CSV table of C-alpha atoms in Angstrom, one decimal:
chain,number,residue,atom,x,y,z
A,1,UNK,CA,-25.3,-25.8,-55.2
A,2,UNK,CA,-23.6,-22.9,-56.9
A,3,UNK,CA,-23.5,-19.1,-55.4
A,4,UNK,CA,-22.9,-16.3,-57.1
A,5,UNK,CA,-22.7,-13.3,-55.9
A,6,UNK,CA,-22.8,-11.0,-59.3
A,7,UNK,CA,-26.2,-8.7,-58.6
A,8,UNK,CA,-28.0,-8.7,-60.2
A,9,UNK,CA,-28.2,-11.8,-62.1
A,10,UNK,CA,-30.6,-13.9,-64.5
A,11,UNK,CA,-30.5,-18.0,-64.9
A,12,UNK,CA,-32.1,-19.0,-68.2
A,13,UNK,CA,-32.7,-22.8,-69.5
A,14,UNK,CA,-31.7,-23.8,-73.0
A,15,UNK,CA,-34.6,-25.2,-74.9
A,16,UNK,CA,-32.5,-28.6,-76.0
A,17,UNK,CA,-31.5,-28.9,-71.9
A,18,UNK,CA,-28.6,-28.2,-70.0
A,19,UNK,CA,-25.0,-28.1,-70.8
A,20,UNK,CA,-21.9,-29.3,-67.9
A,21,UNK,CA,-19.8,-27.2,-66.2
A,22,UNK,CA,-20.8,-24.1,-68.5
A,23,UNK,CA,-20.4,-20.2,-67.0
A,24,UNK,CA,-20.7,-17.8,-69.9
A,25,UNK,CA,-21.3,-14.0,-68.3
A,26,UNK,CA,-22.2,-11.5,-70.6
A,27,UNK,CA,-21.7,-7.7,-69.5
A,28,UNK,CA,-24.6,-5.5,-71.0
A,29,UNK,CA,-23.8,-2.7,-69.1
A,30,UNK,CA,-22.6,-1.4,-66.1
A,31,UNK,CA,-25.8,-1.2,-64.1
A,32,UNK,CA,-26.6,-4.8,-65.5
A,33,UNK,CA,-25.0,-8.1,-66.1
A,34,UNK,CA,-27.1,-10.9,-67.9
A,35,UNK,CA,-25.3,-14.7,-66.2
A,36,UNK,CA,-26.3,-17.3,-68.3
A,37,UNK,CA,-25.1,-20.6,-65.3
A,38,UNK,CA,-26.0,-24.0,-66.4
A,39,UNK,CA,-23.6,-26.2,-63.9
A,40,UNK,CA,-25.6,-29.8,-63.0
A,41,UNK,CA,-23.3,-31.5,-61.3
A,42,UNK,CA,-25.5,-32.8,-59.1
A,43,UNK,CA,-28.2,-33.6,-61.9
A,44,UNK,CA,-26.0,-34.5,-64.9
A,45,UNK,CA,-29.1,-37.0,-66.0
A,46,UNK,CA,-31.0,-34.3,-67.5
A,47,UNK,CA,-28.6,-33.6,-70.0
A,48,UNK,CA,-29.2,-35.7,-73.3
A,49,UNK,CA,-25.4,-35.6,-74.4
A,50,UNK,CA,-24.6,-37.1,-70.9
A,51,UNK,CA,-27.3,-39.6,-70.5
A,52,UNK,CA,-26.7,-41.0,-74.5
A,53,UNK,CA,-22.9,-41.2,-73.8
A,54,UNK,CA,-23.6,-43.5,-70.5
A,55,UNK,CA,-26.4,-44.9,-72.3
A,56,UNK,CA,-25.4,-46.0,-75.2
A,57,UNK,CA,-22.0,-45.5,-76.1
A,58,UNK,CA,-20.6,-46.5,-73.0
A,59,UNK,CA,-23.5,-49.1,-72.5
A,60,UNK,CA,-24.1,-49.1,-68.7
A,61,UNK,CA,-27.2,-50.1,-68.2
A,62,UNK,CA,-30.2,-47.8,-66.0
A,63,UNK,CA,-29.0,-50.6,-63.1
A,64,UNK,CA,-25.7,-49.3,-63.2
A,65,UNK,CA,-26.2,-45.9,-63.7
A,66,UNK,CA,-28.6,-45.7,-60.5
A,67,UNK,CA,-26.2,-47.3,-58.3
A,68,UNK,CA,-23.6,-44.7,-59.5
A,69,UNK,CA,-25.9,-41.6,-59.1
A,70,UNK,CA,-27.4,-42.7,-55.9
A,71,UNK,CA,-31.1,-42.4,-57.6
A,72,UNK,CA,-33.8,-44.7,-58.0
A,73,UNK,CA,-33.6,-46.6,-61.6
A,74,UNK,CA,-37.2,-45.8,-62.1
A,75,UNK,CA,-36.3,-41.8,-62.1
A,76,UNK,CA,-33.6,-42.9,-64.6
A,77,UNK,CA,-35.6,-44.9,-66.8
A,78,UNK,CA,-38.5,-41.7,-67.1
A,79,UNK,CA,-35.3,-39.6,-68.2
A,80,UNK,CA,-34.4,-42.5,-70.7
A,81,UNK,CA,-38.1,-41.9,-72.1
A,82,UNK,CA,-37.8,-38.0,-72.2
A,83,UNK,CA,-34.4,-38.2,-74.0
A,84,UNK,CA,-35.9,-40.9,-76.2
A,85,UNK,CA,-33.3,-43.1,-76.1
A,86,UNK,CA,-34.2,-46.9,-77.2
A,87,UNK,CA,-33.7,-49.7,-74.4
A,88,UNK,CA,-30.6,-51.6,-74.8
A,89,UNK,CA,-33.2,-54.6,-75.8
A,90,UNK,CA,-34.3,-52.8,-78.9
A,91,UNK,CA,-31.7,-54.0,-81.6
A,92,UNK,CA,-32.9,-52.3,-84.5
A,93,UNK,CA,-33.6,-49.1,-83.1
A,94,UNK,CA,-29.8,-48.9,-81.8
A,95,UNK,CA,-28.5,-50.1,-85.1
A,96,UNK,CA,-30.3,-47.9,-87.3
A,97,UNK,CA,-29.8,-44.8,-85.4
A,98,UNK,CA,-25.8,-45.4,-83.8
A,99,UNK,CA,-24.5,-48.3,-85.6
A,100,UNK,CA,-23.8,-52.3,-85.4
A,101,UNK,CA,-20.2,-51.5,-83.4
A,102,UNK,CA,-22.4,-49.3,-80.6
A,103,UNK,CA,-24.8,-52.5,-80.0
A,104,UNK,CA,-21.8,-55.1,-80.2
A,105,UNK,CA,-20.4,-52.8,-77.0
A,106,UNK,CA,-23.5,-53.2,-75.3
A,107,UNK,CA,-24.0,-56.5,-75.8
A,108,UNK,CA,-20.5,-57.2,-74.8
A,109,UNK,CA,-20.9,-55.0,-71.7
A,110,UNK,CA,-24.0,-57.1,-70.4
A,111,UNK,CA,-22.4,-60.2,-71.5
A,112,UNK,CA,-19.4,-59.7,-69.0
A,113,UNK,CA,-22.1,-57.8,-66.3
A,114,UNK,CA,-23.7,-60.9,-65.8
A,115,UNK,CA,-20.6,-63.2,-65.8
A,116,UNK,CA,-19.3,-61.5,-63.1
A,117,UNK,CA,-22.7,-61.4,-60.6
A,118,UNK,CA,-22.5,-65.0,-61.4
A,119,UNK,CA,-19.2,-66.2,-60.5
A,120,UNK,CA,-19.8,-64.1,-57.2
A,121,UNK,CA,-22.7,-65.4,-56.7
A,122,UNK,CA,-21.2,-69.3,-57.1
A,123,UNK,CA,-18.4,-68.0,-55.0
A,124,UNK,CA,-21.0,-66.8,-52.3
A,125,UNK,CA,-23.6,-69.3,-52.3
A,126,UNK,CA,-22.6,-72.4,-53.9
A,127,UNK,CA,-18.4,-72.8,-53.4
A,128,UNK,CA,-18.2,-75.8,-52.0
A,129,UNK,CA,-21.8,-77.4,-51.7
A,130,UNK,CA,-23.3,-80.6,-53.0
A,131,UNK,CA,-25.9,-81.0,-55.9
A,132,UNK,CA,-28.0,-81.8,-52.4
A,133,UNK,CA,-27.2,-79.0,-50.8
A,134,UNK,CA,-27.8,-76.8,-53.4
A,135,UNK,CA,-31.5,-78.0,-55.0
A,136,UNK,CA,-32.7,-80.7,-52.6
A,137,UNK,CA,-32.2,-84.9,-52.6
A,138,UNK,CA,-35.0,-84.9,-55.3
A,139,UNK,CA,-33.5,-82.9,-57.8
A,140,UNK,CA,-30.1,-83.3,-57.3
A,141,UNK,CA,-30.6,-86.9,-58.2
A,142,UNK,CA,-32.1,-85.9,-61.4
A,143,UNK,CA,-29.0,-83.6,-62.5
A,144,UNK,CA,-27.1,-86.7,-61.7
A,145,UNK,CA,-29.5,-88.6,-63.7
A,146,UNK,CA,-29.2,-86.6,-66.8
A,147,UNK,CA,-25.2,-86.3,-66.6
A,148,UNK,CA,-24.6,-90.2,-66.0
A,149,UNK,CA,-27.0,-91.1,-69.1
A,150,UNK,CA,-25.3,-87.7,-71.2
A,151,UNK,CA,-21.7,-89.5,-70.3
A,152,UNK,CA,-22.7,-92.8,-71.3
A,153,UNK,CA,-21.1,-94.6,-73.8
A,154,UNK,CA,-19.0,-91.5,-74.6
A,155,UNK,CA,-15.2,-91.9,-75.0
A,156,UNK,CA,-13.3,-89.3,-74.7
A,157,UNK,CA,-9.7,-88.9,-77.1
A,158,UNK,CA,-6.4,-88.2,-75.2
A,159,UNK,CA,-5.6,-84.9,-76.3
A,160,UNK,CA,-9.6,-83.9,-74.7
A,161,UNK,CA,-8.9,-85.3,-71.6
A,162,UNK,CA,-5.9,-83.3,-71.3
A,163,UNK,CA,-7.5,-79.6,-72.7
A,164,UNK,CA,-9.7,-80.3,-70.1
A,165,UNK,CA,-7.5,-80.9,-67.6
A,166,UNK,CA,-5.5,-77.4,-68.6
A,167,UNK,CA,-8.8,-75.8,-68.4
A,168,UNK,CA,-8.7,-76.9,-64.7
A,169,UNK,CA,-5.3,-75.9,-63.8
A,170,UNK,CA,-4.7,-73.0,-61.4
A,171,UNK,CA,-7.2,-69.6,-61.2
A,172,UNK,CA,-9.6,-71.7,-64.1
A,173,UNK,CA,-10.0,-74.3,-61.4
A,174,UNK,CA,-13.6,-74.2,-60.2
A,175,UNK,CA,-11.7,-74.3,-56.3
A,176,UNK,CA,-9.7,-71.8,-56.8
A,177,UNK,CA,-9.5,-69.7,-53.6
A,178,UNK,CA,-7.7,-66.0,-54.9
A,179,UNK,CA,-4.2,-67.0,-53.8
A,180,UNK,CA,-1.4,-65.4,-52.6
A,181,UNK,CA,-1.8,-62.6,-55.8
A,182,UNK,CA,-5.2,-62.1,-55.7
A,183,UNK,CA,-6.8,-58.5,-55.4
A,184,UNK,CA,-9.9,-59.1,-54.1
A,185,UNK,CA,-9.0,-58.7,-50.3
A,186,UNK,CA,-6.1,-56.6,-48.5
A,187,UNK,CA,-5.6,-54.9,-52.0
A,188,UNK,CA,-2.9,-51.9,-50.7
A,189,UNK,CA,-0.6,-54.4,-49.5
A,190,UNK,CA,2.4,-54.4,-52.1
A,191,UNK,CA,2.9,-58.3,-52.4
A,192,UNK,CA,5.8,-58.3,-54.4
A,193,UNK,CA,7.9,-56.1,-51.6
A,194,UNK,CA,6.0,-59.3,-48.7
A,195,UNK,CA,7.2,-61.8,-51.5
A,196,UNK,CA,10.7,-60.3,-51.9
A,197,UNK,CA,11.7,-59.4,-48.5
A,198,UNK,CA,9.8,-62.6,-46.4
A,199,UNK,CA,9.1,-65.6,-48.9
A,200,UNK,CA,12.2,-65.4,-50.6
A,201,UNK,CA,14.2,-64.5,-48.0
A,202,UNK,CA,13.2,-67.5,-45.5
A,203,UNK,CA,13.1,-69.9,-49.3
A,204,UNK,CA,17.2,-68.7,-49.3
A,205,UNK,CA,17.8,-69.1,-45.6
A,206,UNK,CA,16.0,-72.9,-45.5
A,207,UNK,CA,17.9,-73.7,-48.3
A,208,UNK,CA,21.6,-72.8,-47.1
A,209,UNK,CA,20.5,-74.2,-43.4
A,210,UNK,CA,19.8,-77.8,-44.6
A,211,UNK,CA,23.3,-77.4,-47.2
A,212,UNK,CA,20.8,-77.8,-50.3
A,213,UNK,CA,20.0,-81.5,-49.7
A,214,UNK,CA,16.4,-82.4,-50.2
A,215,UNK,CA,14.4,-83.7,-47.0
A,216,UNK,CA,12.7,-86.5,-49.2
A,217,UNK,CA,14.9,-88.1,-51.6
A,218,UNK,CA,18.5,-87.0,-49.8
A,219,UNK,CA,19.8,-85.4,-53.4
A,220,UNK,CA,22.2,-82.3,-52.7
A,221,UNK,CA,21.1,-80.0,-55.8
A,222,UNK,CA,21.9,-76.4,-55.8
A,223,UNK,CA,18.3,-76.0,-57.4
A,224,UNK,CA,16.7,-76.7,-53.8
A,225,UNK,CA,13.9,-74.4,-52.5
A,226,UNK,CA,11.7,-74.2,-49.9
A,227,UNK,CA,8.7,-75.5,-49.6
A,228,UNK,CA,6.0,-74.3,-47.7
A,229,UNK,CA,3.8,-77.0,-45.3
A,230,UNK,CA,1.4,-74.5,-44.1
A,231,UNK,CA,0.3,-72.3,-46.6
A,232,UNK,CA,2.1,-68.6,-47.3
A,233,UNK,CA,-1.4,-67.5,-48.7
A,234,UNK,CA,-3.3,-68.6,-45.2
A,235,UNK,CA,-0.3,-67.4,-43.4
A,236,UNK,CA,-0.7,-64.0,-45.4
A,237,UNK,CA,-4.0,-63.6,-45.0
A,238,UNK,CA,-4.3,-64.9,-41.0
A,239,UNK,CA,-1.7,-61.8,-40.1
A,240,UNK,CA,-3.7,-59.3,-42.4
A,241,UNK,CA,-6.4,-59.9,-40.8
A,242,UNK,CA,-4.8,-59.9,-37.1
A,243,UNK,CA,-3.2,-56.0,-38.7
A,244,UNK,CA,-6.9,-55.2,-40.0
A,245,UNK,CA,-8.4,-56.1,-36.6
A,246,UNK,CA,-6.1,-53.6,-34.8
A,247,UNK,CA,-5.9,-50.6,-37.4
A,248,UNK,CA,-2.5,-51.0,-38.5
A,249,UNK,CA,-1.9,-52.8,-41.7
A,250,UNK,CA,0.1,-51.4,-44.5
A,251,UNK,CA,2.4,-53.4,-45.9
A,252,UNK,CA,5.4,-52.6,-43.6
A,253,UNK,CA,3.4,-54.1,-41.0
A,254,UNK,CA,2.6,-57.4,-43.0
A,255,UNK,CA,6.3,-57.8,-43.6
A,256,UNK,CA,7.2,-57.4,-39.9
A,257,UNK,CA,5.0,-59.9,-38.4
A,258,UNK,CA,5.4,-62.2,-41.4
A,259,UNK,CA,9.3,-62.2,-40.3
A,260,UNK,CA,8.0,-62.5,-36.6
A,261,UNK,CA,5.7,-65.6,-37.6
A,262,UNK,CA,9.1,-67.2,-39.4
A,263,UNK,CA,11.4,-66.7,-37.3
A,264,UNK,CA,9.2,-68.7,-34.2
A,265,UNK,CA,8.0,-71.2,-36.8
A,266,UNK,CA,10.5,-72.1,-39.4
A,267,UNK,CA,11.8,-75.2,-38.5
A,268,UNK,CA,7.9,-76.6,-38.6
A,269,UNK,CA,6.5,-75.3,-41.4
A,270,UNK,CA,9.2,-75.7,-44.0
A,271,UNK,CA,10.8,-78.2,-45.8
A,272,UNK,CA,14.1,-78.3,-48.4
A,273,UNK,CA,13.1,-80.0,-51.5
A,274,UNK,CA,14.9,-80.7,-54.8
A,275,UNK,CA,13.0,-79.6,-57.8
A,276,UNK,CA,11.6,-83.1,-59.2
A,277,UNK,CA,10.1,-83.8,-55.3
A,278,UNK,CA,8.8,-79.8,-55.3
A,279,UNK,CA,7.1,-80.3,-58.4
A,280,UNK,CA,5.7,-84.0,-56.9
A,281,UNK,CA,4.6,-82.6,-53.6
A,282,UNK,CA,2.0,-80.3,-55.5
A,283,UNK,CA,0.5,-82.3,-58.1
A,284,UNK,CA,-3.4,-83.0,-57.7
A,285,UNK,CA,-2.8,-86.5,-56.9
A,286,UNK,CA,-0.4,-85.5,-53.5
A,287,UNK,CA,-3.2,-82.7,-52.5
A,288,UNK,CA,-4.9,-84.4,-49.8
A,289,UNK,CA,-1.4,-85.4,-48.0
A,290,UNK,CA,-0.5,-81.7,-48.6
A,291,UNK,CA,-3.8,-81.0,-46.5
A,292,UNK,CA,-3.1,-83.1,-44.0
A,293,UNK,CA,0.4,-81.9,-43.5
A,294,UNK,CA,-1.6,-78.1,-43.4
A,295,UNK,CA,-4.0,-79.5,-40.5
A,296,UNK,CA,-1.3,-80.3,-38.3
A,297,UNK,CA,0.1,-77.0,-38.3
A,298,UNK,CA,-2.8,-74.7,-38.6
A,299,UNK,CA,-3.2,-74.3,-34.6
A,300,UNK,CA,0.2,-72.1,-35.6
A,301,UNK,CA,-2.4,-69.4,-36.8
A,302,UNK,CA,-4.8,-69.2,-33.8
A,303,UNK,CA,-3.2,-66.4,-32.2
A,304,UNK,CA,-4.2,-64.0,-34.6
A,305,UNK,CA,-8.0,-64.6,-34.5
A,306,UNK,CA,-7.5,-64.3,-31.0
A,307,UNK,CA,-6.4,-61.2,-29.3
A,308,UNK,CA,-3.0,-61.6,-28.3
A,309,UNK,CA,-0.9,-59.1,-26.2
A,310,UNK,CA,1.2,-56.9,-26.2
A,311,UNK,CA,-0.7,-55.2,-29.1
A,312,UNK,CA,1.6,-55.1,-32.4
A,313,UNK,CA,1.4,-51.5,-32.4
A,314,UNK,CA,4.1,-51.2,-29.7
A,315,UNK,CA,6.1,-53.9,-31.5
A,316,UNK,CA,6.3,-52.3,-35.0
A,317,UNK,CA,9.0,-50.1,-34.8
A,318,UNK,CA,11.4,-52.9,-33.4
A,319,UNK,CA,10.3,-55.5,-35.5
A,320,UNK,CA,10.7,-52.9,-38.7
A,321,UNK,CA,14.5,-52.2,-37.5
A,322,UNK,CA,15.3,-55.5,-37.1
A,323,UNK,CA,14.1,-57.1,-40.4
A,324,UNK,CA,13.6,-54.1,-43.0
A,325,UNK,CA,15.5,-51.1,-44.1
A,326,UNK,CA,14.3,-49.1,-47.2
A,327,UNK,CA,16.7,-49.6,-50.1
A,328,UNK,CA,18.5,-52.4,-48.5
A,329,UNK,CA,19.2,-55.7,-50.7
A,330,UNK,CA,19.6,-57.7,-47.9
A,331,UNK,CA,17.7,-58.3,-44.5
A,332,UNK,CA,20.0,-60.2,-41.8
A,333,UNK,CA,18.6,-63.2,-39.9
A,334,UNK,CA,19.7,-63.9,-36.7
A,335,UNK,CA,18.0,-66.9,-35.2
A,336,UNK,CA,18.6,-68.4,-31.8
């Protein structure tokens, strides 16, 4: 809604449609002025420019434009008519009138639209499930069926089996759970500054406090590090979600209770390990020890889907004295 308060005034309408964010007063003379307003920021739709560069250049589809508008995609499709615009279906109409590089950008667009409601939708739905679970004892034995008989009598050359195993290795893992540097939850938290000032802080201290000799082999090796036994990711994410529960996480916060959670814990849920027994611990073949290890210590995480007390809020400003200072390159320890 746009007020004016020039008297008096006249609104007229372009014959080709409206223009945004256009204000062109004209004074005729001093009795009269003629105010030609077209401002549609709340209707930007009817505007042909607008709704081709969305449209078609852009290549958002009448899906995504209604979500964005807060309009029903049928209203949007009727303006796609009036405009005259071809759907993004009609290849040869695009082509002809905008070029082979405008539909290539559509195409792309959709191709990487649908990819991504898939892969949230597998992450949603079917992370985790069973070919039963999924589509039923019947037809999950048919899948299996039709890969067993595929597979047959197929041999597979070295250097396949190992680009398929690359193709499985960290986030291109079917399993893969965000990590530790995902974005997708607890985004404002700066995980470098929780990485700097907790992970490799405690990594340094474990290392000094066992004189860099691995806990599994016995080698002394200055190129010793810490290993975590319950995950930093789950311990991340377990104290986010204890901050998020009680309206104050930011990342001071995370770094605080993160030192807390160490400083009470260390002892159990780390171990000093040489590089070659690091490197060991974490290959596919040691995972399920790895979880079994994680089991054991995972009652460590309770309290914070529980509702402990006294409420972290009193606690921040000590805990954020004793373990951080702004500009600091070092964060002193002391354990009892």
């Amino acid at each position: 809604m746009v007020t004016l308060s020039a008297k008096p005034c006249e609104f007229r309408e372009r014959e080709k449609g409206w223009k945004l964010s256009e204000f062109l007063c004209t004074m005729q003379t001093k009795e009269r002025m003629f105010v030609e307003v077209f401002v549609l920021y709340n209707t930007p739709w009817r505007d042909k420019e607008w709704f081709t560069k969305q449209f078609i250049y852009i290549g958002k589809s009448i899906h995504e434009l209604s979500i964005e508008l807060g309009m029903d995609w049928s209203s949007l499709e009727r303006w796609r008519q009036i405009h005259g615009l071809p759907k993004h279906s009609e290849k040869e109409k695009i082509i002809e009138e905008y070029g082979l590089d405008v539909f290539e950008n559509i195409v792309r667009r959709k191709k990487k639209r649908y990819s991504l409601s898939n892969r949230m939708k597998s992450e949603i739905m079917y992370k985790g499930k069973s070919y039963e679970d999924i589509y039923g004892l019947e037809r999950a034995q048919e899948i299996k069926n039709k890969i067993s008989a595929s597979n047959k009598n197929v041999k597979r050359s070295d250097e396949f089996k190992e680009n398929l195993s690359k193709k499985q290795r960290g986030k291109n893992n079917s399993n893969w759970k965000g990590g530790f540097y995902s974005p997708h939850v607890y985004e404002h938290i700066d995980r470098l500054s929780v990485k700097e000032y907790v992970l490799d802080t405690w990594n340094r201290y474990i290392v000094i406090e066992k004189d860099y000799t691995c806990e599994c082999c016995g080698v002394r090796s200055i190129t010793c590090n810490g290993h975590h036994l319950l995950s930093f990711t789950k311990i991340f994410h377990a104290i986010c979600f204890y901050l998020d529960q009680r309206n104050c996480l930011d990342t001071m916060s995370v770094i605080s209770e993160m030192h807390k959670f160490h400083k009470e814990n260390f002892r159990e849920i780390y171990q000093c390990l040489c590089s070659p027994c690091h490197r060991n611990i974490h290959r596919q073949d040691n995972y399920y020890a790895r979880m079994e290890q994680e089991n054991r210590l995972i009652y460590l995480l309770e309290p914070y889907f529980s509702n402990p007390e006294p409420s972290l809020k009193e606690e921040r400003a000590m805990y954020a004295a004793l373990f951080f200072k702004e500009g600091a390159e070092t964060i002193e320890i002391t354990l009892s």
